[in-house]
XYZ file of C-alpha atoms in Angstrom:
680
model
C 49.354 -25.749 51.516
C 47.749 -27.044 48.283
C 44.300 -26.696 49.787
C 44.985 -23.091 50.714
C 46.124 -22.328 47.155
C 43.037 -23.984 45.650
C 40.770 -22.020 47.947
C 42.550 -18.810 47.005
C 42.259 -19.569 43.274
C 38.545 -20.384 43.588
C 37.975 -17.235 45.559
C 39.739 -15.203 42.889
C 37.703 -16.857 40.109
C 34.433 -16.332 41.957
C 35.433 -12.755 42.620
C 36.246 -12.173 38.951
C 32.973 -13.757 37.881
C 31.032 -11.637 40.350
C 32.920 -8.573 39.138
C 32.084 -9.339 35.491
C 28.403 -9.865 36.309
C 28.457 -6.643 38.278
C 29.737 -4.795 35.201
C 26.991 -5.985 32.859
C 24.352 -5.797 35.591
C 24.980 -2.078 35.701
C 24.070 -1.804 32.022
C 20.618 -1.761 30.507
C 19.645 -4.911 28.606
C 19.094 -3.108 25.243
C 22.520 -1.444 25.485
C 24.194 -4.823 26.019
C 22.586 -6.079 22.813
C 23.358 -3.020 20.739
C 26.617 -1.659 22.131
C 28.782 -4.695 22.779
C 31.533 -5.486 20.283
C 30.981 -8.653 18.185
C 33.874 -10.371 19.960
C 32.107 -10.040 23.319
C 29.402 -12.455 22.142
C 32.031 -15.232 22.072
C 32.888 -14.787 25.770
C 31.768 -16.992 28.628
C 30.018 -13.979 30.072
C 27.864 -13.703 26.939
C 27.175 -17.438 26.998
C 25.883 -17.144 30.561
C 23.543 -14.365 29.491
C 22.429 -16.447 26.494
C 21.388 -19.238 28.850
C 19.159 -16.753 30.646
C 17.655 -15.598 27.339
C 16.827 -19.198 26.419
C 15.254 -19.759 29.828
C 13.052 -16.677 29.598
C 11.704 -17.640 26.143
C 8.281 -19.259 26.327
C 7.316 -22.295 24.265
C 5.139 -20.116 22.073
C 8.313 -18.410 20.842
C 8.139 -14.961 22.431
C 9.464 -13.292 25.562
C 7.964 -11.151 28.359
C 9.020 -7.513 28.569
C 11.165 -5.379 30.843
C 13.464 -8.224 31.865
C 17.123 -7.502 32.529
C 18.284 -10.748 30.955
C 21.907 -10.210 31.999
C 21.173 -10.442 35.712
C 22.326 -13.761 37.272
C 19.640 -16.294 38.203
C 19.559 -18.495 41.272
C 18.831 -22.221 40.856
C 15.346 -21.620 42.260
C 14.708 -18.821 39.746
C 15.851 -21.051 36.891
C 13.477 -23.809 37.972
C 10.648 -21.314 38.127
C 11.366 -20.175 34.545
C 11.425 -23.779 33.348
C 8.003 -24.284 34.956
C 6.747 -21.174 33.142
C 7.790 -22.387 29.668
C 4.253 -23.405 28.681
C 2.724 -20.226 30.121
C 1.586 -17.765 27.434
C 0.717 -14.840 29.676
C 2.614 -11.577 29.280
C 4.364 -12.640 26.054
C 4.708 -9.467 24.020
C 6.549 -7.254 21.546
C 6.057 -4.152 23.699
C 9.122 -2.195 24.850
C 11.285 -4.067 22.368
C 10.548 -7.490 23.846
C 11.022 -10.562 21.615
C 12.588 -8.558 18.754
C 15.576 -7.552 20.904
C 16.088 -11.068 22.269
C 16.083 -12.387 18.692
C 18.797 -9.891 17.783
C 20.861 -10.980 20.771
C 20.604 -14.646 19.755
C 21.619 -13.778 16.198
C 24.731 -12.021 17.475
C 25.492 -15.010 19.671
C 25.082 -17.463 16.794
C 27.491 -15.465 14.632
C 30.219 -16.135 17.217
C 29.055 -19.406 18.747
C 27.039 -21.552 16.290
C 24.967 -23.253 18.952
C 21.847 -24.772 17.309
C 19.783 -23.802 20.360
C 20.305 -20.136 19.485
C 19.181 -20.751 15.905
C 16.093 -22.725 16.944
C 15.108 -20.105 19.507
C 15.494 -17.342 16.904
C 13.328 -19.193 14.366
C 10.731 -19.865 17.081
C 10.652 -16.111 17.583
C 9.977 -15.601 13.869
C 7.114 -18.106 14.036
C 5.717 -16.274 17.057
C 5.681 -12.960 15.173
C 3.933 -14.582 12.215
C 1.279 -16.204 14.420
C 0.602 -12.970 16.282
C -0.369 -10.982 13.166
C -4.002 -10.036 12.615
C -5.627 -10.876 9.278
C -5.733 -7.134 8.530
C -1.938 -6.953 8.776
C -1.567 -5.362 12.201
C -0.190 -6.741 15.486
C -1.572 -6.512 19.031
C 0.631 -5.549 21.953
C 0.361 -9.018 23.523
C -0.102 -12.406 21.915
C -1.982 -14.450 22.913
C -4.374 -11.552 23.308
C -4.603 -9.781 26.627
C -7.915 -8.129 27.451
C -8.216 -4.375 27.259
C -6.577 -1.828 24.997
C -3.739 -4.304 24.429
C -5.722 -5.861 21.556
C -5.456 -2.676 19.479
C -3.050 -2.531 16.575
C -0.013 -1.184 18.406
C 2.395 1.309 16.905
C 3.158 2.530 20.420
C 6.863 2.511 21.341
C 7.531 1.339 17.755
C 6.266 -2.173 18.517
C 4.929 -2.887 15.037
C 7.795 -1.098 13.292
C 10.233 -3.358 15.180
C 8.344 -6.471 14.099
C 8.183 -5.319 10.488
C 11.922 -4.639 10.390
C 12.622 -8.161 11.688
C 10.365 -9.723 9.044
C 11.862 -7.590 6.294
C 15.378 -8.809 7.073
C 14.172 -12.409 7.398
C 12.203 -12.280 4.139
C 15.059 -10.751 2.159
C 17.642 -13.032 3.811
C 20.016 -10.160 4.389
C 23.153 -10.392 6.502
C 21.630 -8.364 9.326
C 20.791 -11.603 11.126
C 23.359 -14.390 11.156
C 20.527 -16.935 11.203
C 18.793 -17.531 7.878
C 15.199 -18.772 7.847
C 14.092 -21.666 5.608
C 12.591 -20.616 2.270
C 9.036 -21.385 3.415
C 9.448 -19.203 6.504
C 11.033 -16.402 4.470
C 8.075 -16.520 2.089
C 5.639 -16.278 5.013
C 7.650 -13.362 6.390
C 7.379 -11.553 3.060
C 3.603 -12.030 2.945
C 3.278 -10.844 6.533
C 5.448 -7.819 5.769
C 3.306 -6.926 2.741
C 0.143 -7.215 4.815
C 1.721 -5.057 7.491
C 2.586 -2.356 4.953
C -0.986 -2.393 3.730
C -2.254 -2.029 7.300
C 0.044 0.950 7.820
C -1.257 2.579 4.632
C -4.862 1.976 5.628
C -4.447 3.421 9.117
C -2.764 6.650 8.024
C -5.153 9.266 9.378
C -7.050 11.604 7.099
C -7.651 15.040 8.533
C -10.333 16.874 6.540
C -9.604 14.582 3.615
C -5.805 15.043 3.784
C -3.437 12.228 4.779
C -1.371 13.077 7.856
C 0.308 10.596 10.222
C -0.580 7.766 12.607
C -1.838 7.241 16.122
C -0.128 5.153 18.763
C -3.026 2.668 18.698
C -5.673 1.848 16.098
C -8.744 -0.256 16.720
C -8.109 -3.793 15.495
C -11.536 -3.996 13.807
C -12.367 -0.505 12.559
C -8.711 0.637 12.215
C -9.747 3.989 13.677
C -7.688 5.860 16.325
C -8.065 4.298 19.769
C -7.329 5.110 23.409
C -4.833 3.171 25.530
C -4.095 4.126 29.140
C -5.996 7.014 30.720
C -3.280 9.505 29.759
C -2.833 8.004 26.270
C -5.865 9.287 24.393
C -6.471 8.800 20.685
C -4.305 11.341 18.912
C -1.787 11.871 16.136
C 1.668 10.850 17.291
C 4.846 12.697 16.406
C 6.937 9.878 17.889
C 5.401 6.640 16.601
C 4.757 8.068 13.135
C 8.465 8.674 12.523
C 9.476 5.009 12.647
C 6.564 4.060 10.403
C 7.675 6.539 7.751
C 11.274 5.312 7.933
C 9.950 1.790 7.442
C 7.941 2.846 4.377
C 11.009 4.611 2.993
C 12.981 1.360 3.288
C 10.666 -0.520 0.912
C 12.292 -1.340 -2.407
C 10.321 -0.293 -5.485
C 7.613 1.457 -3.428
C 4.076 1.543 -4.787
C 2.354 4.853 -5.592
C 0.406 4.419 -2.331
C 3.610 4.165 -0.291
C 5.090 7.204 -2.028
C 1.934 9.202 -1.323
C 1.947 8.088 2.318
C 5.559 9.187 2.823
C 5.087 12.528 1.063
C 1.935 13.227 3.084
C 3.565 12.332 6.398
C 6.620 14.498 5.664
C 4.334 17.424 4.863
C 2.607 16.829 8.199
C 5.920 16.694 10.069
C 6.890 20.039 8.534
C 3.525 21.507 9.468
C 3.578 20.331 13.098
C 7.201 20.851 14.136
C 7.815 23.101 17.137
C 10.823 25.370 16.677
C 10.862 27.540 19.805
C 10.878 25.078 22.730
C 13.558 23.036 24.422
C 13.450 20.703 27.373
C 15.470 21.382 30.533
C 16.008 19.147 33.542
C 16.102 20.992 36.859
C 16.942 19.258 40.171
C 14.157 19.303 42.759
C 15.484 20.433 46.192
C 15.869 17.646 48.770
C 15.054 15.024 46.145
C 16.697 12.825 43.515
C 14.026 13.858 41.003
C 15.014 15.964 38.013
C 12.073 18.205 37.112
C 11.147 18.551 33.446
C 10.617 22.129 32.240
C 9.888 23.408 28.735
C 11.733 26.645 27.993
C 11.112 29.125 25.169
C 14.135 29.276 22.888
C 14.026 30.682 19.325
C 17.210 28.745 18.504
C 15.955 25.389 19.744
C 16.146 22.289 17.551
C 12.757 21.109 16.208
C 10.523 19.055 18.465
C 7.188 17.327 17.915
C 4.460 16.651 20.451
C 3.736 13.003 21.087
C 0.003 13.675 21.347
C -1.810 15.988 18.932
C -5.518 16.573 18.390
C -6.979 14.563 15.520
C -8.895 17.574 14.287
C -6.207 20.284 14.128
C -2.831 18.923 15.418
C -2.916 20.939 18.655
C -0.562 19.351 21.242
C -2.137 18.174 24.492
C -1.043 16.487 27.712
C -2.854 14.195 30.145
C -2.509 13.012 33.688
C -3.882 9.710 34.959
C -7.321 11.326 35.201
C -7.537 11.434 31.389
C -8.281 15.179 31.289
C -6.533 17.042 28.486
C -4.279 19.959 29.391
C -2.780 22.575 27.098
C 0.728 22.571 28.586
C 3.075 20.090 30.213
C 3.263 22.210 33.359
C -0.446 21.615 34.049
C -0.158 17.877 34.736
C 1.175 16.209 37.870
C 4.880 15.731 38.442
C 4.710 11.925 38.338
C 3.423 11.871 34.734
C 5.284 15.017 33.732
C 8.652 13.539 34.636
C 7.892 9.858 34.000
C 6.727 10.036 30.399
C 8.061 11.255 27.052
C 5.771 14.051 25.864
C 7.977 15.480 23.133
C 10.181 13.808 20.557
C 12.795 14.688 17.950
C 12.507 11.408 16.040
C 10.895 12.931 12.907
C 14.172 14.803 12.272
C 15.616 11.494 11.021
C 12.796 11.285 8.475
C 13.381 14.843 7.278
C 17.129 14.188 7.103
C 16.670 11.220 4.753
C 13.657 12.447 2.818
C 15.318 14.461 0.024
C 17.686 11.646 -0.943
C 14.811 9.159 -0.819
C 12.705 11.403 -3.034
C 15.490 11.810 -5.592
C 16.020 8.071 -5.664
C 12.304 7.390 -6.136
C 11.984 9.984 -8.862
C 14.958 8.415 -10.600
C 13.433 4.961 -10.366
C 10.098 6.042 -11.796
C 11.376 7.804 -14.921
C 10.786 4.811 -17.209
C 7.070 4.112 -17.809
C 6.498 0.663 -16.275
C 3.364 -0.040 -18.252
C 5.125 0.107 -21.608
C 7.906 -2.126 -20.308
C 5.358 -4.687 -19.117
C 3.679 -4.783 -22.508
C 6.967 -5.411 -24.248
C 7.860 -8.366 -22.012
C 4.512 -10.152 -22.411
C 4.860 -13.440 -24.279
C 1.189 -13.413 -25.283
C -0.769 -10.218 -24.744
C -4.083 -12.079 -24.998
C -3.156 -14.793 -22.487
C -1.565 -13.341 -19.349
C -0.530 -15.327 -16.264
C -0.573 -13.927 -12.721
C 1.366 -15.873 -10.101
C 2.336 -14.286 -6.801
C 5.259 -16.734 -6.573
C 6.844 -15.117 -9.624
C 6.255 -17.904 -12.132
C 4.009 -15.862 -14.404
C 3.962 -12.564 -16.262
C 2.990 -10.608 -13.144
C 2.792 -11.122 -9.388
C -0.337 -8.994 -8.902
C -3.671 -8.907 -10.695
C -3.688 -5.132 -11.026
C -0.349 -5.195 -12.839
C -1.853 -7.577 -15.392
C -4.875 -5.320 -15.898
C -2.718 -2.225 -16.274
C -0.618 -4.000 -18.907
C -3.681 -5.052 -20.937
C -4.663 -3.329 -24.160
C -7.442 -0.761 -24.002
C -10.584 -1.809 -25.942
C -8.902 -4.971 -27.350
C -10.030 -6.502 -30.613
C -10.241 -9.925 -28.990
C -10.725 -11.219 -25.447
C -7.818 -10.974 -22.991
C -7.658 -13.967 -20.674
C -5.856 -13.467 -17.354
C -5.071 -16.788 -15.674
C -4.728 -16.273 -11.917
C -2.760 -19.003 -10.167
C -3.653 -20.217 -6.676
C -2.779 -17.801 -3.894
C -4.252 -15.085 -1.692
C -3.927 -11.792 -3.557
C -4.183 -9.063 -0.972
C -4.918 -6.139 -3.265
C -7.626 -3.751 -4.325
C -8.372 -4.569 -7.961
C -10.039 -2.363 -10.581
C -11.001 -3.298 -14.136
C -11.176 0.118 -15.778
C -13.794 1.174 -18.328
C -11.248 0.802 -21.141
C -10.382 -2.735 -20.018
C -13.205 -4.366 -21.979
C -13.294 -8.079 -22.855
C -11.261 -9.133 -19.834
C -11.541 -12.646 -18.366
C -10.304 -13.673 -14.924
C -9.737 -17.431 -14.843
C -8.818 -18.678 -11.381
C -6.848 -21.868 -10.937
C -9.383 -23.012 -8.332
C -12.330 -21.449 -6.556
C -11.106 -22.536 -3.122
C -7.518 -21.388 -3.419
C -7.535 -18.423 -5.817
C -8.533 -15.602 -3.497
C -8.694 -11.838 -3.967
C -9.085 -10.037 -0.667
C -9.032 -6.556 0.817
C -10.643 -4.839 3.803
C -11.791 -1.310 3.049
C -15.027 -0.071 4.621
C -17.072 3.122 4.898
C -15.452 4.563 8.028
C -11.930 3.912 6.835
C -12.412 5.343 3.348
C -13.893 8.460 4.964
C -14.790 10.249 1.706
C -18.180 11.496 2.753
C -21.696 10.154 2.354
C -20.828 8.053 -0.712
C -17.822 6.302 0.828
C -19.526 2.904 0.394
C -18.855 2.895 -3.331
C -15.092 3.250 -2.853
C -14.747 0.217 -0.573
C -14.872 -2.652 -3.084
C -12.156 -5.298 -3.192
C -12.895 -5.822 -6.905
C -14.410 -3.042 -9.056
C -15.519 -3.728 -12.633
C -16.144 -0.798 -14.971
C -15.167 -2.569 -18.221
C -17.961 -4.146 -20.283
C -17.999 -7.832 -21.250
C -16.082 -8.969 -18.188
C -16.030 -12.689 -17.363
C -14.741 -14.512 -14.266
C -14.734 -18.072 -13.006
C -13.157 -20.183 -10.270
C -12.450 -17.312 -7.871
C -13.176 -16.284 -4.288
C -13.432 -12.556 -3.609
C -13.540 -11.269 -0.041
C -13.950 -8.103 1.960
C -12.454 -9.011 5.328
C -13.107 -5.761 7.189
C -15.683 -7.562 9.360
C -19.044 -6.319 10.700
C -18.098 -2.616 10.587
C -20.869 -1.237 8.366
C -20.874 -0.790 4.606
C -18.028 -2.732 2.994
C -18.376 -3.852 -0.622
C -16.723 -7.024 -1.880
C -17.491 -6.616 -5.602
C -18.720 -3.501 -7.405
C -20.055 -4.254 -10.889
C -20.708 -1.053 -12.855
C -20.482 -2.526 -16.336
C -22.666 -4.295 -18.917
C -22.678 -7.968 -19.851
C -20.682 -9.101 -16.814
C -20.681 -12.798 -15.969
C -19.425 -14.736 -12.933
C -19.341 -18.532 -12.926
C -18.386 -20.792 -10.007
C -17.262 -17.891 -7.800
C -17.653 -17.032 -4.105
C -18.352 -13.564 -2.714
C -17.661 -13.211 1.013
C -18.430 -10.187 3.145
C -20.940 -8.650 5.504
C -23.005 -5.547 4.761
C -23.240 -4.586 1.045
C -21.238 -7.558 -0.276
C -22.308 -7.328 -3.937
C -23.176 -4.054 -5.658
C -24.503 -4.243 -9.222
C -24.923 -0.800 -10.744
C -25.880 0.915 -13.961
C -29.318 1.568 -15.421
C -29.688 -0.796 -18.368
C -26.685 -2.947 -17.405
C -27.209 -6.718 -17.397
C -25.201 -9.232 -15.356
C -25.266 -13.004 -14.912
C -24.168 -15.008 -11.851
C -24.171 -18.782 -12.233
C -23.219 -21.464 -9.683
C -21.980 -18.836 -7.218
C -21.954 -18.438 -3.433
C -22.871 -15.006 -2.043
C -22.908 -14.236 1.677
C -23.527 -11.194 3.834
C -25.506 -9.531 6.578
C -27.531 -6.490 5.459
C -28.506 -5.618 1.859
C -25.691 -7.860 0.713
C -27.023 -7.908 -2.855
C -27.979 -4.375 -3.885
C -28.152 -2.018 -6.862
C -30.101 -1.037 -9.967
C -28.740 -3.362 -12.664
C -30.708 -6.243 -14.155
C -29.161 -9.425 -12.781
C -29.970 -13.115 -13.189
C -28.732 -15.369 -10.375
C -28.923 -19.028 -11.409
C -28.091 -22.056 -9.235
C -26.553 -19.784 -6.583
C -26.340 -20.134 -2.808
C -27.529 -16.932 -1.078
C -26.328 -17.089 2.534
C -27.511 -14.727 5.295
C -25.149 -14.118 8.218
C -27.532 -12.012 10.322
C -31.197 -11.188 10.895
C -31.496 -8.622 8.146
C -32.232 -8.197 4.430
C -30.767 -10.323 1.647
C -31.442 -7.869 -1.181
C -31.975 -4.146 -1.665
C -32.773 -3.531 -5.304
C -32.990 -0.012 -6.726
C -34.454 -0.859 -10.129
C -35.501 2.085 -12.289
C -39.215 2.387 -13.099
C -38.903 1.740 -16.838
C -36.643 -1.330 -16.471
C -38.680 -4.576 -16.779
C -36.397 -6.867 -14.749
C -34.414 -6.190 -11.586
C -33.035 -9.083 -9.547
C -34.121 -12.541 -10.682
C -33.146 -15.657 -8.718
C -33.705 -19.009 -10.460
C -33.085 -22.403 -8.873
C -31.163 -20.791 -6.014
C -30.816 -21.951 -2.433
C -31.252 -19.525 0.473
C -29.323 -20.583 3.576
C -28.197 -18.919 6.800
C -25.973 -19.143 9.846
C -27.578 -21.131 12.654
C -28.274 -18.020 14.750
C -30.224 -16.326 11.938
C -34.017 -16.659 12.359
C -35.534 -13.355 11.182
C -34.340 -12.459 7.728
C -36.175 -10.936 4.764
C -35.944 -11.726 1.068
C -35.521 -8.051 0.380
C -36.414 -4.424 0.877
C -36.538 -1.537 -1.620
C -33.514 0.738 -1.811
C -35.521 2.754 -4.351
C -39.325 2.803 -4.770
C -39.516 0.740 -8.001
C -37.407 -2.170 -6.794
C -38.015 -5.454 -8.602
C -36.949 -8.820 -7.148
C -38.276 -12.265 -8.100
C -37.472 -15.767 -6.814
C -38.348 -18.712 -9.083
C -38.037 -22.394 -8.144
C -35.782 -21.517 -5.203
C -35.298 -23.436 -1.959
C -35.965 -20.931 0.832
C -34.594 -21.692 4.295
C -36.531 -21.331 7.535
C -34.594 -18.161 8.428
C -36.839 -16.153 6.090
C -39.761 -14.580 7.953
C -43.290 -15.572 6.909
C -44.020 -12.072 5.568
C -40.990 -12.407 3.306
C -40.563 -8.766 2.280
C -40.095 -5.392 3.983
C -41.260 -1.979 2.782
C -38.351 -0.273 4.621
C -40.659 2.487 5.916
C -41.375 3.528 2.327
C -45.122 4.084 1.978
C -44.896 3.924 -1.824
C -43.243 0.495 -1.800
C -46.540 -1.401 -1.687
C -47.688 0.419 -4.812
C -44.503 0.703 -6.844
C -42.324 -2.294 -5.944
C -42.612 -5.649 -7.648
C -41.693 -8.522 -5.344
C -42.677 -12.018 -6.450
C -42.079 -15.750 -6.071
C -42.892 -18.787 -8.173
C -43.052 -22.443 -7.156
C -40.411 -22.141 -4.450
C -39.870 -24.705 -1.693
C -38.420 -25.014 1.812
C -39.561 -24.042 5.317
C -39.169 -20.359 4.527
C -41.534 -20.480 1.568
C -44.894 -19.420 3.035
C -46.845 -17.817 0.180
C -50.059 -17.459 2.186
C -48.300 -15.402 4.856
C -46.426 -13.042 2.539
C -47.111 -9.293 2.656
C -50.290 -8.548 0.717
C -48.536 -6.403 -1.879
C -46.109 -9.140 -3.000
C -46.968 -11.580 -5.805
C -47.089 -15.294 -6.506
C -46.565 -15.635 -10.240
C -48.877 -17.619 -12.487
C -47.408 -20.100 -14.959
C -48.071 -17.703 -17.803
C -46.243 -14.909 -15.971
C -43.299 -17.114 -14.997
C -42.684 -17.931 -18.676
C -41.614 -14.330 -19.188
C -38.603 -14.915 -16.919
C -36.526 -16.741 -19.492
C -32.801 -16.043 -19.728
C -33.362 -14.583 -23.210
C -35.960 -12.091 -21.988
C -33.959 -11.080 -18.938
C -30.479 -10.770 -20.443
C -30.896 -10.450 -24.217
C -33.493 -7.701 -24.543
C -32.067 -4.358 -25.714
C -28.710 -6.057 -26.376
C -26.933 -5.298 -29.696
C -27.194 -8.101 -32.255
C -23.454 -8.765 -32.141
C -23.536 -9.566 -28.436
C -26.635 -11.772 -28.256
C -26.226 -14.912 -26.141
C -23.258 -13.267 -24.366
C -24.152 -15.229 -21.221
C -23.178 -18.545 -22.884
C -19.504 -17.645 -22.550
C -17.370 -20.205 -20.673
C -13.987 -18.447 -20.571
């Protein structure tokens, strides 16, 4: 009798368990995470699901997508998942993957403080941090999966989801029950800031006007990119909405964020469709519900998911990749199986007015005046991104500095990577940047010609650091343009007089260092300058002393544009010319303008420099008007007998004219003589 009772009890328990699993198996995985009451996460049912979630997580920290985690697993399936732990294929943030599992574990931990849930959550945070590109964006899969998956992915709100996770982690809010260690929170904040910058840089300009975003942007050029055949590069009404809501959530938004939001809202207003609504009509003898767009003057606003980059015209595509003007023109499979319209921007418009009022209220007090008042010493300012100085950003320190000061303003920049575009304005004279160390005090940004998109002169807007203020001095810094080999991308733009860099590194590709201004004189000592094409260019008079000039491609190191009446252009003394191993056919220089002047004295020239040394750049007048010369150089690349016939090898008497006094002191006011002897 006892045995019969036990069997009955077991049968009942198994039946109940099967019934419970049946209930949650009928739900979608995201709805289980988002719709269940907090108390449910303390149940045995939830614990069983949590075991599945832990099993599906890969060692790298992320999860695959489109998994119904609540479905029961057989012993064989569990063993298979254990064997897959080290596998990194198909780990992604697409379709909510990874971010939603992290939320589930947080809700579990709030009810059941199992350390495994906490560790798995923090592994997820680490995965998101590792997956980020240097430019601030995220791919769809990490490790990278070949194809369009490597693009920066806003599609299906992938990057917006990641950014929202990192924001909560960085600010240690109560949204997640699991709090990250301080070091991880700090990394999350940096990653979030980089992500915001990426979003700002990818906002599409249509005829010079900021609009919205595309579902994918190229991970190198940041330009709009295609995905699947029916997902062509276009402005997206759906993905853009979540990005704007994210920008609106930023505390103390920068002017750039405010402009981005205002521009996107204006675009949403311009592109909303007010006379269409979607209807679902059953197809006879089928379970399919046909999708039909119906004209309705009283319909709620909709936005197309795909709009032309040139004029915002909605379009639709089938798997053949051919654009159609209406939804009815594409095949039923894509018509019914894809979201072509969205109402998500309505949430942006709903919140916009209150956001705008709040921002306007926050920006009433002039921040610059407040900053000046709080400075302990207005002539010795400290920048520390960790918050242990007067300012966290370099630009804030510049903006708080006196215009045309009576004495030099020294800005000490503590170690850190300052991801910002920095400008020393014309009125910011007598400014010094003193880095804590050359290796670890880094200013970096990644603008380039195609991204700036301001016409034929876009190059000159791309600089990471721009100097318009005279008598600028800098030492112990590294300045980078990290946009990569994407064309013109300036690292430093010097358009001022008596500018000196000491013990600094300039990293970039094409057009790394631009020195501008007829009559301006600059001095670079003990510096490292790298690039690909014309990576030192401009019309200023510049002395490079004890510098390393490093070529990264078979191209031209310099492109001077010296004016005819200026006696000295680029002068390199005691410098070393090196190159990447693959570089074998580089030139010392070519003329950007016909009277270019470039001279190398006592330099060690690597074998990557071609025997002819110089290029005329298809300018017939170069041989007559340019002045290219060398004096007592050394190295495998120094081949004076094989140089182009119109270049020069200086005599001793001629070389004497290339003293630092002659190059940098001539035509300098008496009060600023010997300006190049400055050390801070």
